């Protein structure tokens, strides 16, 4: 088997291994270098226009974990047994609108775009936000759009974890207002720059998972 075929099989095996793990083994902890690898995969994930409109909050503090468990019904069975627990924050309109201070700094100092190109690039983003996707009506559209980007990082991190034998479970089971209030009280939202998008527990399954079931490839793929 060629190196490419071997790698393809490894990726497929990881996809079959990955399950939304409902119960984690509290006696197993992910090695520090393995979790740094997972976080680095998330950091390197793509985002629309290269905004990187996310923050990954790794919650290891037992007291905060208990507060999250009591607030987010979807996390109740995962905490405190998950080895690592990540809250994916999305940047709000304050930081993602075309003329925000965050984007000016991000593209000038992180992406290091030249000034003449930066002006044109932000103009294109303005057109995209105003006309192409109509994201400027109210506070939620840009926030939800940024949340979509966090799911790219989430997916990559779960896949990377599965490839090295680590389990995960994405979590949307929470009231957004209550969770944002909790995170604001904990000083994690930076005066409205962030809001919660999704959460994910990582660790090792406490029991074997059933064989994965999916619709057939012919059913989910259409060639035209």
XYZ file of C-alpha atoms in Angstrom:
224
model
C 0.000 0.000 0.000
C 1.390 3.427 -0.965
C 2.038 6.164 1.584
C -0.961 8.070 0.228
C -3.269 5.075 0.506
C -1.996 4.404 4.015
C -2.696 8.001 5.044
C -6.175 7.883 3.468
C -6.964 4.720 5.438
C -5.679 6.301 8.660
C -7.974 9.311 8.143
C -10.963 7.068 7.414
C -10.193 4.956 10.473
C -10.104 8.119 12.603
C -13.459 9.247 11.157
C -14.980 5.885 12.044
C -13.399 5.966 15.517
C -14.731 9.454 16.329
C -18.017 9.464 18.223
C -19.839 12.117 20.216
C -18.627 10.628 23.478
C -21.279 10.871 26.169
C -19.275 9.531 29.101
C -15.564 10.049 29.695
C -13.140 8.064 31.826
C -12.251 10.351 34.766
C -9.042 8.413 35.390
C -7.428 9.258 32.052
C -5.855 12.607 31.251
C -4.748 13.821 27.831
C -0.964 14.421 27.782
C -0.074 18.111 27.640
C 1.771 17.886 24.310
C -1.163 16.041 22.711
C -3.623 18.726 23.718
C -1.290 21.492 22.571
C -1.255 19.712 19.200
C -5.079 19.770 19.101
C -5.134 23.479 19.972
C -2.518 24.243 17.326
C -4.643 22.522 14.681
C -7.502 24.788 15.755
C -5.303 27.881 15.592
C -4.209 27.022 12.047
C -7.778 26.506 10.814
C -9.108 28.652 7.962
C -11.669 31.412 8.449
C -13.561 33.644 6.048
C -11.367 36.565 4.922
C -8.800 35.317 7.445
C -10.606 37.044 10.329
C -9.722 34.341 12.913
C -12.820 35.504 14.856
C -12.409 33.017 17.675
C -10.963 32.309 21.059
C -10.537 28.857 22.610
C -11.077 28.961 26.376
C -9.706 25.803 27.990
C -11.607 25.341 31.245
C -9.672 23.289 33.789
C -10.704 25.205 36.924
C -12.982 22.874 38.951
C -15.162 25.691 40.297
C -15.837 27.131 36.833
C -16.478 23.650 35.486
C -19.134 23.182 38.157
C -20.769 26.496 37.217
C -20.835 25.472 33.554
C -22.243 22.060 34.467
C -25.022 23.756 36.430
C -25.760 26.243 33.623
C -25.422 24.214 30.418
C -27.635 21.131 30.344
C -25.620 19.625 27.485
C -22.453 19.696 29.577
C -23.995 18.018 32.620
C -22.892 14.489 31.724
C -19.458 15.525 30.442
C -18.175 17.516 33.408
C -16.164 16.928 35.505
C -15.029 13.651 33.869
C -13.694 15.091 30.587
C -9.929 15.533 30.603
C -10.162 18.915 28.852
C -13.124 21.198 28.196
C -13.071 23.990 25.622
C -15.469 26.888 25.132
C -15.336 28.308 21.616
C -15.997 32.044 21.664
C -16.939 34.024 18.557
C -16.120 37.678 18.075
C -19.156 39.946 18.024
C -20.053 42.757 15.650
C -17.909 45.075 17.783
C -14.813 43.338 16.378
C -15.977 41.920 13.045
C -17.642 44.885 11.353
C -15.579 46.039 8.366
C -14.420 49.261 10.091
C -13.627 47.797 13.539
C -10.402 48.450 15.431
C -9.835 44.687 15.662
C -9.801 44.235 11.878
C -7.557 47.239 11.369
C -5.048 45.803 13.847
C -5.465 42.216 12.646
C -4.822 42.896 8.986
C -2.122 45.493 9.547
C -0.111 43.909 12.345
C -0.905 40.175 12.137
C -1.478 39.680 8.413
C 0.874 42.593 7.629
C -1.095 43.809 4.639
C 0.336 46.951 2.993
C -1.738 50.081 3.566
C -2.862 50.501 -0.050
C -4.030 46.885 -0.267
C -5.596 47.001 3.208
C -7.901 49.838 2.191
C -9.116 47.875 -0.835
C -9.468 44.676 1.188
C -11.594 46.335 3.876
C -13.719 47.897 1.139
C -14.368 44.441 -0.272
C -15.282 43.183 3.209
C -17.682 46.096 3.585
C -19.398 45.122 0.329
C -19.552 41.493 1.439
C -21.107 42.391 4.794
C -23.557 44.957 3.432
C -24.641 43.350 0.175
C -23.460 39.782 -0.419
C -24.472 38.273 2.943
C -26.463 41.198 4.426
C -24.785 40.879 7.805
C -25.259 44.386 9.186
C -28.950 44.284 10.147
C -28.822 44.020 13.937
C -26.198 42.499 16.236
C -26.785 38.796 15.599
C -25.969 38.237 11.893
C -22.238 39.053 12.179
C -22.022 37.225 15.507
C -23.675 34.140 14.014
C -21.448 34.398 10.932
C -18.366 34.447 13.176
C -19.818 31.448 15.011
C -19.822 29.546 11.712
C -16.081 30.080 11.503
C -15.538 28.581 14.963
C -17.140 25.359 13.767
C -14.358 24.972 11.197
C -11.800 25.039 13.999
C -13.995 22.766 16.142
C -14.248 20.175 13.382
C -10.521 20.221 12.682
C -9.719 19.824 16.371
C -12.090 16.869 16.795
C -10.647 15.176 13.708
C -7.078 15.775 14.854
C -7.975 14.361 18.283
C -9.499 11.243 16.731
C -6.379 10.668 14.649
C -4.340 10.293 17.848
C -6.942 8.250 19.705
C -8.565 11.026 21.726
C -12.341 11.298 22.066
C -14.499 14.399 21.938
C -18.075 15.613 22.133
C -19.310 18.924 20.685
C -21.931 20.619 22.867
C -24.682 23.046 21.899
C -26.920 22.180 24.841
C -27.063 25.507 26.631
C -29.016 28.731 26.867
C -26.869 31.346 25.122
C -27.943 34.242 27.324
C -27.272 32.347 30.550
C -23.895 31.097 29.369
C -22.857 34.538 28.132
C -23.875 36.015 31.480
C -21.752 33.437 33.287
C -18.758 34.034 31.036
C -19.152 37.797 31.384
C -19.135 37.444 35.181
C -15.922 35.427 34.844
C -14.351 38.230 32.773
C -13.975 36.135 29.621
C -15.936 38.177 27.069
C -13.743 41.305 27.064
C -16.437 43.971 27.277
C -18.603 42.529 24.544
C -15.916 41.527 22.060
C -16.873 37.854 22.397
C -19.898 35.645 22.863
C -20.260 31.898 23.206
C -20.518 29.812 20.046
C -20.126 26.150 21.014
C -18.338 23.939 23.539
C -16.436 20.669 23.288
C -15.302 18.065 25.783
C -12.124 16.039 25.127
C -10.877 12.912 26.831
C -11.133 9.144 26.628
C -14.348 7.177 26.327
C -15.484 5.268 29.409
C -16.991 2.503 27.289
C -16.914 1.269 23.728
C -19.160 3.085 21.298
C -21.623 1.400 18.914
C -20.704 1.066 15.254
C -21.212 4.341 13.434
C -24.271 4.649 11.200
C -24.621 7.153 8.366
C -26.706 7.614 5.238
C -25.154 6.116 2.104
C -22.729 8.159 0.007
C -25.203 8.082 -2.904
C -27.814 9.652 -0.658
C -25.703 12.568 0.595
C -23.665 13.323 -2.533
C -25.087 14.615 -5.795
C -22.924 15.024 -8.892
C -24.179 17.522 -11.479
